[in-house]
């Protein structure tokens, strides 16, 4: 059984064991599985097709030493959820245990610092559970734009202003260069990496911002009609390039102010 589990690291069903060992009596098979479960060498999981048996790694086994099978099952369900976490309702569905028993197990695992509860920005009154040492996914915390599940609108506005200020200064420097119009236009563009570096050097953010965060801000400026973007080919390994392409941004000043209707969300939406 252990060799079978090693061949199929994602888990095996009882039918797989039967097919591999057809001459083994069902009673002996059940005794062997129960012994491996009691020794903490197997994990018992549940999926749409029924129960799964999976080899447990040594580190996980040492953490759950002394826990009963129900506690091990709940821990395994939470571990499989990764850093996106899982709601207690989904734990109940996957483990098929009563909610009162699950709540008791969750409190016990939290007291042992094996798991932790994290508030999700998607549903502020609900908590998701994940392993204690995991950093929550951005979809749970909201990333740089949220603090204690509150949207930091002022912080986003400051970033908007500073990104636009940087692109404006680059455009003004290009105009003052007295070169040909085409050269001026090309030199007025900046990469998202340049904007990111400028924002980092300003030191206005208490959290570490990624390139994706800055591109999100730049996209809002595009929707506001303050910035335009173009995509060019770039050599592999060039800073700021993705899949051989690089995004360039430049600040623009509209010739006339748009009307109120154009400024509505439907007028700005690129879809």
mmCIF file of C-alpha atoms in Angstrom:
data_model
loop_
_atom_site.group_PDB
_atom_site.id
_atom_site.type_symbol
_atom_site.label_atom_id
_atom_site.label_comp_id
_atom_site.label_asym_id
_atom_site.label_seq_id
_atom_site.Cartn_x
_atom_site.Cartn_y
_atom_site.Cartn_z
ATOM 1 C CA UNK A 1 0.000 0.000 0.000
ATOM 2 C CA UNK A 2 2.845 2.395 0.849
ATOM 3 C CA UNK A 3 4.548 1.637 -2.461
ATOM 4 C CA UNK A 4 1.287 2.340 -4.299
ATOM 5 C CA UNK A 5 0.934 5.688 -2.508
ATOM 6 C CA UNK A 6 4.486 6.609 -3.510
ATOM 7 C CA UNK A 7 3.658 5.812 -7.146
ATOM 8 C CA UNK A 8 0.551 8.038 -6.975
ATOM 9 C CA UNK A 9 1.508 11.037 -4.789
ATOM 10 C CA UNK A 10 -1.914 12.692 -5.238
ATOM 11 C CA UNK A 11 -3.610 9.734 -3.555
ATOM 12 C CA UNK A 12 -5.168 6.354 -4.291
ATOM 13 C CA UNK A 13 -8.689 5.006 -3.852
ATOM 14 C CA UNK A 14 -9.699 1.702 -2.317
ATOM 15 C CA UNK A 15 -10.426 0.454 -5.845
ATOM 16 C CA UNK A 16 -6.803 1.060 -6.876
ATOM 17 C CA UNK A 17 -5.626 -1.085 -3.951
ATOM 18 C CA UNK A 18 -8.101 -3.806 -4.909
ATOM 19 C CA UNK A 19 -6.935 -3.807 -8.524
ATOM 20 C CA UNK A 20 -3.274 -4.002 -7.491
ATOM 21 C CA UNK A 21 -3.830 -6.688 -4.839
ATOM 22 C CA UNK A 22 -6.890 -8.680 -5.961
ATOM 23 C CA UNK A 23 -6.082 -11.677 -3.743
ATOM 24 C CA UNK A 24 -5.993 -9.607 -0.523
ATOM 25 C CA UNK A 25 -9.067 -10.157 1.650
ATOM 26 C CA UNK A 26 -11.173 -6.976 2.281
ATOM 27 C CA UNK A 27 -10.803 -7.475 6.045
ATOM 28 C CA UNK A 28 -6.997 -7.682 5.807
ATOM 29 C CA UNK A 29 -6.919 -4.673 3.500
ATOM 30 C CA UNK A 30 -8.957 -2.607 5.962
ATOM 31 C CA UNK A 31 -6.710 -3.690 8.861
ATOM 32 C CA UNK A 32 -3.562 -2.674 6.930
ATOM 33 C CA UNK A 33 -5.023 0.729 6.023
ATOM 34 C CA UNK A 34 -6.190 1.400 9.593
ATOM 35 C CA UNK A 35 -2.762 0.500 10.947
ATOM 36 C CA UNK A 36 -1.043 2.933 8.542
ATOM 37 C CA UNK A 37 -3.567 5.635 9.513
ATOM 38 C CA UNK A 38 -3.019 5.040 13.241
ATOM 39 C CA UNK A 39 0.763 5.223 12.749
ATOM 40 C CA UNK A 40 0.335 8.564 10.975
ATOM 41 C CA UNK A 41 1.880 7.304 7.744
ATOM 42 C CA UNK A 42 -1.217 7.873 5.594
ATOM 43 C CA UNK A 43 -3.563 10.835 5.100
ATOM 44 C CA UNK A 44 -7.272 10.184 4.665
ATOM 45 C CA UNK A 45 -8.872 12.580 2.153
ATOM 46 C CA UNK A 46 -12.254 12.882 0.498
ATOM 47 C CA UNK A 47 -13.055 13.934 -3.066
ATOM 48 C CA UNK A 48 -15.965 13.563 -5.502
ATOM 49 C CA UNK A 49 -15.138 9.897 -6.150
ATOM 50 C CA UNK A 50 -14.910 8.932 -2.443
ATOM 51 C CA UNK A 51 -12.065 8.396 0.021
ATOM 52 C CA UNK A 52 -8.417 8.873 -0.933
ATOM 53 C CA UNK A 53 -5.311 7.567 0.830
ATOM 54 C CA UNK A 54 -2.134 9.609 0.469
ATOM 55 C CA UNK A 55 1.373 9.181 1.839
ATOM 56 C CA UNK A 56 2.086 11.685 4.591
ATOM 57 C CA UNK A 57 5.375 13.569 4.624
ATOM 58 C CA UNK A 58 7.558 13.263 7.740
ATOM 59 C CA UNK A 59 7.266 16.952 8.708
ATOM 60 C CA UNK A 60 3.476 16.891 8.608
ATOM 61 C CA UNK A 61 3.397 13.644 10.563
ATOM 62 C CA UNK A 62 5.518 15.102 13.385
ATOM 63 C CA UNK A 63 3.223 18.147 13.644
ATOM 64 C CA UNK A 64 0.098 16.044 13.980
ATOM 65 C CA UNK A 65 1.579 13.534 16.409
ATOM 66 C CA UNK A 66 -0.991 12.670 19.060
ATOM 67 C CA UNK A 67 -3.960 13.972 17.043
ATOM 68 C CA UNK A 68 -6.960 11.771 16.232
ATOM 69 C CA UNK A 69 -8.054 10.929 12.681
ATOM 70 C CA UNK A 70 -10.742 13.636 12.566
ATOM 71 C CA UNK A 71 -8.229 16.326 13.515
ATOM 72 C CA UNK A 72 -5.773 15.005 10.921
ATOM 73 C CA UNK A 73 -8.501 15.081 8.271
ATOM 74 C CA UNK A 74 -9.411 18.720 8.984
ATOM 75 C CA UNK A 75 -5.726 19.708 9.012
ATOM 76 C CA UNK A 76 -5.223 17.996 5.639
ATOM 77 C CA UNK A 77 -8.233 19.789 4.115
ATOM 78 C CA UNK A 78 -6.839 23.144 5.290
ATOM 79 C CA UNK A 79 -3.351 22.266 4.032
ATOM 80 C CA UNK A 80 -4.727 21.436 0.579
ATOM 81 C CA UNK A 81 -6.385 24.879 0.398
ATOM 82 C CA UNK A 82 -2.941 26.552 0.377
ATOM 83 C CA UNK A 83 -2.531 30.281 1.026
ATOM 84 C CA UNK A 84 -6.021 31.129 -0.278
ATOM 85 C CA UNK A 85 -7.527 29.484 2.768
ATOM 86 C CA UNK A 86 -10.845 27.704 3.178
ATOM 87 C CA UNK A 87 -14.128 28.571 4.929
ATOM 88 C CA UNK A 88 -15.477 26.374 7.711
ATOM 89 C CA UNK A 89 -18.495 25.585 5.518
ATOM 90 C CA UNK A 90 -16.210 24.099 2.854
ATOM 91 C CA UNK A 91 -14.228 22.209 5.515
ATOM 92 C CA UNK A 92 -17.528 20.676 6.650
ATOM 93 C CA UNK A 93 -18.394 19.673 3.072
ATOM 94 C CA UNK A 94 -14.986 18.097 2.370
ATOM 95 C CA UNK A 95 -14.580 16.331 5.715
ATOM 96 C CA UNK A 96 -18.243 15.322 6.179
ATOM 97 C CA UNK A 97 -17.961 16.139 9.893
ATOM 98 C CA UNK A 98 -20.587 17.967 12.027
ATOM 99 C CA UNK A 99 -20.094 21.741 12.291
ATOM 100 C CA UNK A 100 -19.830 21.619 16.090
ATOM 101 C CA UNK A 101 -17.022 19.051 15.832
ATOM 102 C CA UNK A 102 -15.239 21.129 13.159
ATOM 103 C CA UNK A 103 -15.388 24.283 15.317
ATOM 104 C CA UNK A 104 -13.899 22.347 18.226
ATOM 105 C CA UNK A 105 -11.096 20.970 16.026
ATOM 106 C CA UNK A 106 -10.360 24.407 14.527
ATOM 107 C CA UNK A 107 -9.971 25.959 17.985
ATOM 108 C CA UNK A 108 -7.671 23.119 19.013
ATOM 109 C CA UNK A 109 -5.493 23.485 15.898
ATOM 110 C CA UNK A 110 -5.334 27.267 16.391
ATOM 111 C CA UNK A 111 -4.219 26.827 20.015
ATOM 112 C CA UNK A 112 -1.400 24.563 18.790
ATOM 113 C CA UNK A 113 -0.437 27.247 16.214
ATOM 114 C CA UNK A 114 -0.842 24.768 13.385
ATOM 115 C CA UNK A 115 -3.449 26.910 11.583
ATOM 116 C CA UNK A 116 -4.651 30.506 11.692
ATOM 117 C CA UNK A 117 -7.844 32.369 10.847
ATOM 118 C CA UNK A 118 -7.596 35.275 8.390
ATOM 119 C CA UNK A 119 -10.308 37.793 7.534
ATOM 120 C CA UNK A 120 -11.029 37.952 3.819
ATOM 121 C CA UNK A 121 -11.704 41.209 1.961
ATOM 122 C CA UNK A 122 -14.251 39.285 -0.139
ATOM 123 C CA UNK A 123 -16.425 38.744 2.941
ATOM 124 C CA UNK A 124 -15.396 40.794 5.963
ATOM 125 C CA UNK A 125 -17.582 38.854 8.406
ATOM 126 C CA UNK A 126 -16.158 35.481 7.370
ATOM 127 C CA UNK A 127 -12.779 33.991 8.142
ATOM 128 C CA UNK A 128 -10.739 31.584 6.090
ATOM 129 C CA UNK A 129 -8.366 29.066 7.624
ATOM 130 C CA UNK A 130 -4.850 28.264 6.409
ATOM 131 C CA UNK A 131 -1.630 26.808 7.799
ATOM 132 C CA UNK A 132 0.002 28.990 10.442
ATOM 133 C CA UNK A 133 3.247 29.650 8.541
ATOM 134 C CA UNK A 134 1.635 30.678 5.228
ATOM 135 C CA UNK A 135 1.453 34.238 3.888
ATOM 136 C CA UNK A 136 -2.154 34.892 2.767
ATOM 137 C CA UNK A 137 -2.800 35.300 -0.943
ATOM 138 C CA UNK A 138 -3.526 38.791 -2.320
ATOM 139 C CA UNK A 139 -7.082 37.695 -3.114
ATOM 140 C CA UNK A 140 -7.607 37.235 0.643
ATOM 141 C CA UNK A 141 -5.866 40.344 1.999
ATOM 142 C CA UNK A 142 -6.568 42.670 -0.950
ATOM 143 C CA UNK A 143 -2.859 43.297 -1.470
ATOM 144 C CA UNK A 144 -1.301 46.718 -1.031
ATOM 145 C CA UNK A 145 -4.622 48.573 -1.381
ATOM 146 C CA UNK A 146 -6.145 47.224 1.837
ATOM 147 C CA UNK A 147 -5.284 47.673 5.492
ATOM 148 C CA UNK A 148 -7.260 45.650 8.051
ATOM 149 C CA UNK A 149 -9.870 44.904 5.327
ATOM 150 C CA UNK A 150 -10.356 48.646 4.650
ATOM 151 C CA UNK A 151 -9.670 50.058 1.192
ATOM 152 C CA UNK A 152 -6.913 52.709 1.361
ATOM 153 C CA UNK A 153 -8.463 55.243 -1.036
ATOM 154 C CA UNK A 154 -6.153 58.089 0.055
ATOM 155 C CA UNK A 155 -3.043 55.951 -0.499
ATOM 156 C CA UNK A 156 -4.251 54.987 -3.978
ATOM 157 C CA UNK A 157 -4.933 58.648 -4.808
ATOM 158 C CA UNK A 158 -1.418 59.670 -3.707
ATOM 159 C CA UNK A 159 0.082 56.934 -5.900
ATOM 160 C CA UNK A 160 -2.066 58.108 -8.815
ATOM 161 C CA UNK A 161 -0.782 61.655 -8.425
ATOM 162 C CA UNK A 162 2.868 60.657 -8.089
ATOM 163 C CA UNK A 163 2.815 58.267 -11.057
ATOM 164 C CA UNK A 164 1.198 60.921 -13.234
ATOM 165 C CA UNK A 165 3.669 63.543 -11.961
ATOM 166 C CA UNK A 166 6.599 61.320 -12.979
ATOM 167 C CA UNK A 167 5.214 60.752 -16.480
ATOM 168 C CA UNK A 168 4.449 64.452 -16.861
ATOM 169 C CA UNK A 169 7.995 65.422 -15.898
ATOM 170 C CA UNK A 170 9.363 62.918 -18.419
ATOM 171 C CA UNK A 171 7.128 64.371 -21.136
ATOM 172 C CA UNK A 172 8.200 67.940 -20.277
ATOM 173 C CA UNK A 173 11.873 66.948 -20.397
ATOM 174 C CA UNK A 174 11.271 65.420 -23.839
ATOM 175 C CA UNK A 175 9.633 68.642 -25.091
ATOM 176 C CA UNK A 176 12.474 70.778 -23.729
ATOM 177 C CA UNK A 177 15.049 68.667 -25.593
ATOM 178 C CA UNK A 178 14.256 70.602 -28.843
ATOM 179 C CA UNK A 179 14.576 67.398 -30.868
ATOM 180 C CA UNK A 180 12.323 66.239 -33.685
ATOM 181 C CA UNK A 181 8.675 65.560 -32.800
ATOM 182 C CA UNK A 182 9.089 61.792 -33.259
ATOM 183 C CA UNK A 183 12.161 61.644 -31.002
ATOM 184 C CA UNK A 184 10.379 63.786 -28.419
ATOM 185 C CA UNK A 185 7.383 61.463 -28.434
ATOM 186 C CA UNK A 186 9.492 58.305 -28.098
ATOM 187 C CA UNK A 187 11.583 59.719 -25.271
ATOM 188 C CA UNK A 188 8.466 60.774 -23.355
ATOM 189 C CA UNK A 189 7.545 57.126 -22.711
ATOM 190 C CA UNK A 190 8.556 55.340 -19.515
ATOM 191 C CA UNK A 191 8.454 51.672 -18.570
ATOM 192 C CA UNK A 192 6.447 50.430 -15.604
ATOM 193 C CA UNK A 193 9.789 49.447 -14.034
ATOM 194 C CA UNK A 194 10.969 53.089 -14.196
ATOM 195 C CA UNK A 195 7.735 54.278 -12.568
ATOM 196 C CA UNK A 196 8.001 51.539 -9.924
ATOM 197 C CA UNK A 197 11.595 52.528 -9.150
ATOM 198 C CA UNK A 198 10.596 56.202 -8.819
ATOM 199 C CA UNK A 199 7.766 55.371 -6.386
ATOM 200 C CA UNK A 200 10.047 53.120 -4.308
ATOM 201 C CA UNK A 201 12.677 55.868 -4.070
ATOM 202 C CA UNK A 202 10.042 58.344 -2.872
ATOM 203 C CA UNK A 203 9.371 56.132 0.149
ATOM 204 C CA UNK A 204 5.667 57.001 0.294
ATOM 205 C CA UNK A 205 4.534 53.399 0.716
ATOM 206 C CA UNK A 206 4.741 51.488 3.987
ATOM 207 C CA UNK A 207 4.265 48.191 2.132
ATOM 208 C CA UNK A 208 6.389 46.683 -0.621
ATOM 209 C CA UNK A 209 4.805 47.465 -3.986
ATOM 210 C CA UNK A 210 5.256 45.132 -6.929
ATOM 211 C CA UNK A 211 5.389 45.943 -10.638
ATOM 212 C CA UNK A 212 1.834 44.607 -10.930
ATOM 213 C CA UNK A 213 0.687 47.081 -8.263
ATOM 214 C CA UNK A 214 2.172 49.998 -10.200
ATOM 215 C CA UNK A 215 0.664 48.758 -13.478
ATOM 216 C CA UNK A 216 -2.726 48.653 -11.747
ATOM 217 C CA UNK A 217 -2.301 52.336 -10.815
ATOM 218 C CA UNK A 218 -1.170 53.178 -14.355
ATOM 219 C CA UNK A 219 -4.245 51.430 -15.744
ATOM 220 C CA UNK A 220 -6.495 53.699 -13.657
ATOM 221 C CA UNK A 221 -4.683 56.697 -15.153
ATOM 222 C CA UNK A 222 -5.318 55.270 -18.629
ATOM 223 C CA UNK A 223 -9.044 55.007 -17.836
ATOM 224 C CA UNK A 224 -8.946 58.623 -16.604
ATOM 225 C CA UNK A 225 -7.513 59.687 -19.977
ATOM 226 C CA UNK A 226 -4.316 61.008 -18.384
ATOM 227 C CA UNK A 227 -1.957 58.319 -19.659
ATOM 228 C CA UNK A 228 -1.600 56.265 -22.814
ATOM 229 C CA UNK A 229 0.110 52.906 -23.176
ATOM 230 C CA UNK A 230 1.900 51.153 -26.011
ATOM 231 C CA UNK A 231 3.501 47.718 -26.209
ATOM 232 C CA UNK A 232 6.854 47.113 -27.916
ATOM 233 C CA UNK A 233 8.993 44.057 -28.564
ATOM 234 C CA UNK A 234 11.849 43.540 -26.108
ATOM 235 C CA UNK A 235 14.765 41.160 -25.773
ATOM 236 C CA UNK A 236 14.412 38.293 -23.328
ATOM 237 C CA UNK A 237 15.796 39.252 -19.935
ATOM 238 C CA UNK A 238 15.213 42.997 -20.413
ATOM 239 C CA UNK A 239 14.099 44.568 -17.120
ATOM 240 C CA UNK A 240 10.340 45.070 -17.158
ATOM 241 C CA UNK A 241 9.671 42.775 -20.130
ATOM 242 C CA UNK A 242 7.232 39.863 -20.041
ATOM 243 C CA UNK A 243 7.154 37.184 -22.762
ATOM 244 C CA UNK A 244 9.288 39.326 -25.078
ATOM 245 C CA UNK A 245 7.037 42.388 -24.710
ATOM 246 C CA UNK A 246 7.328 45.608 -22.742
ATOM 247 C CA UNK A 247 4.665 48.134 -21.777
ATOM 248 C CA UNK A 248 5.487 51.831 -22.179
ATOM 249 C CA UNK A 249 3.491 54.692 -20.671
ATOM 250 C CA UNK A 250 3.368 58.431 -21.310
ATOM 251 C CA UNK A 251 1.401 61.258 -19.788
ATOM 252 C CA UNK A 252 -1.041 63.039 -22.106
ATOM 253 C CA UNK A 253 -2.959 66.287 -21.831
ATOM 254 C CA UNK A 254 -6.364 66.233 -23.564
ATOM 255 C CA UNK A 255 -6.912 69.016 -26.104
ATOM 256 C CA UNK A 256 -10.413 69.627 -24.747
ATOM 257 C CA UNK A 257 -11.994 68.425 -21.527
ATOM 258 C CA UNK A 258 -14.341 65.451 -22.040
ATOM 259 C CA UNK A 259 -18.065 65.940 -21.504
ATOM 260 C CA UNK A 260 -19.858 64.605 -18.460
ATOM 261 C CA UNK A 261 -21.335 61.655 -20.340
ATOM 262 C CA UNK A 262 -17.882 60.466 -21.469
ATOM 263 C CA UNK A 263 -16.638 60.657 -17.892
ATOM 264 C CA UNK A 264 -19.246 58.174 -16.642
ATOM 265 C CA UNK A 265 -18.016 54.630 -15.872
ATOM 266 C CA UNK A 266 -19.592 53.253 -19.062
ATOM 267 C CA UNK A 267 -17.863 55.942 -21.106
ATOM 268 C CA UNK A 268 -14.465 55.078 -19.593
ATOM 269 C CA UNK A 269 -14.800 51.305 -19.560
ATOM 270 C CA UNK A 270 -12.543 49.740 -22.252
ATOM 271 C CA UNK A 271 -15.068 46.907 -22.707
#
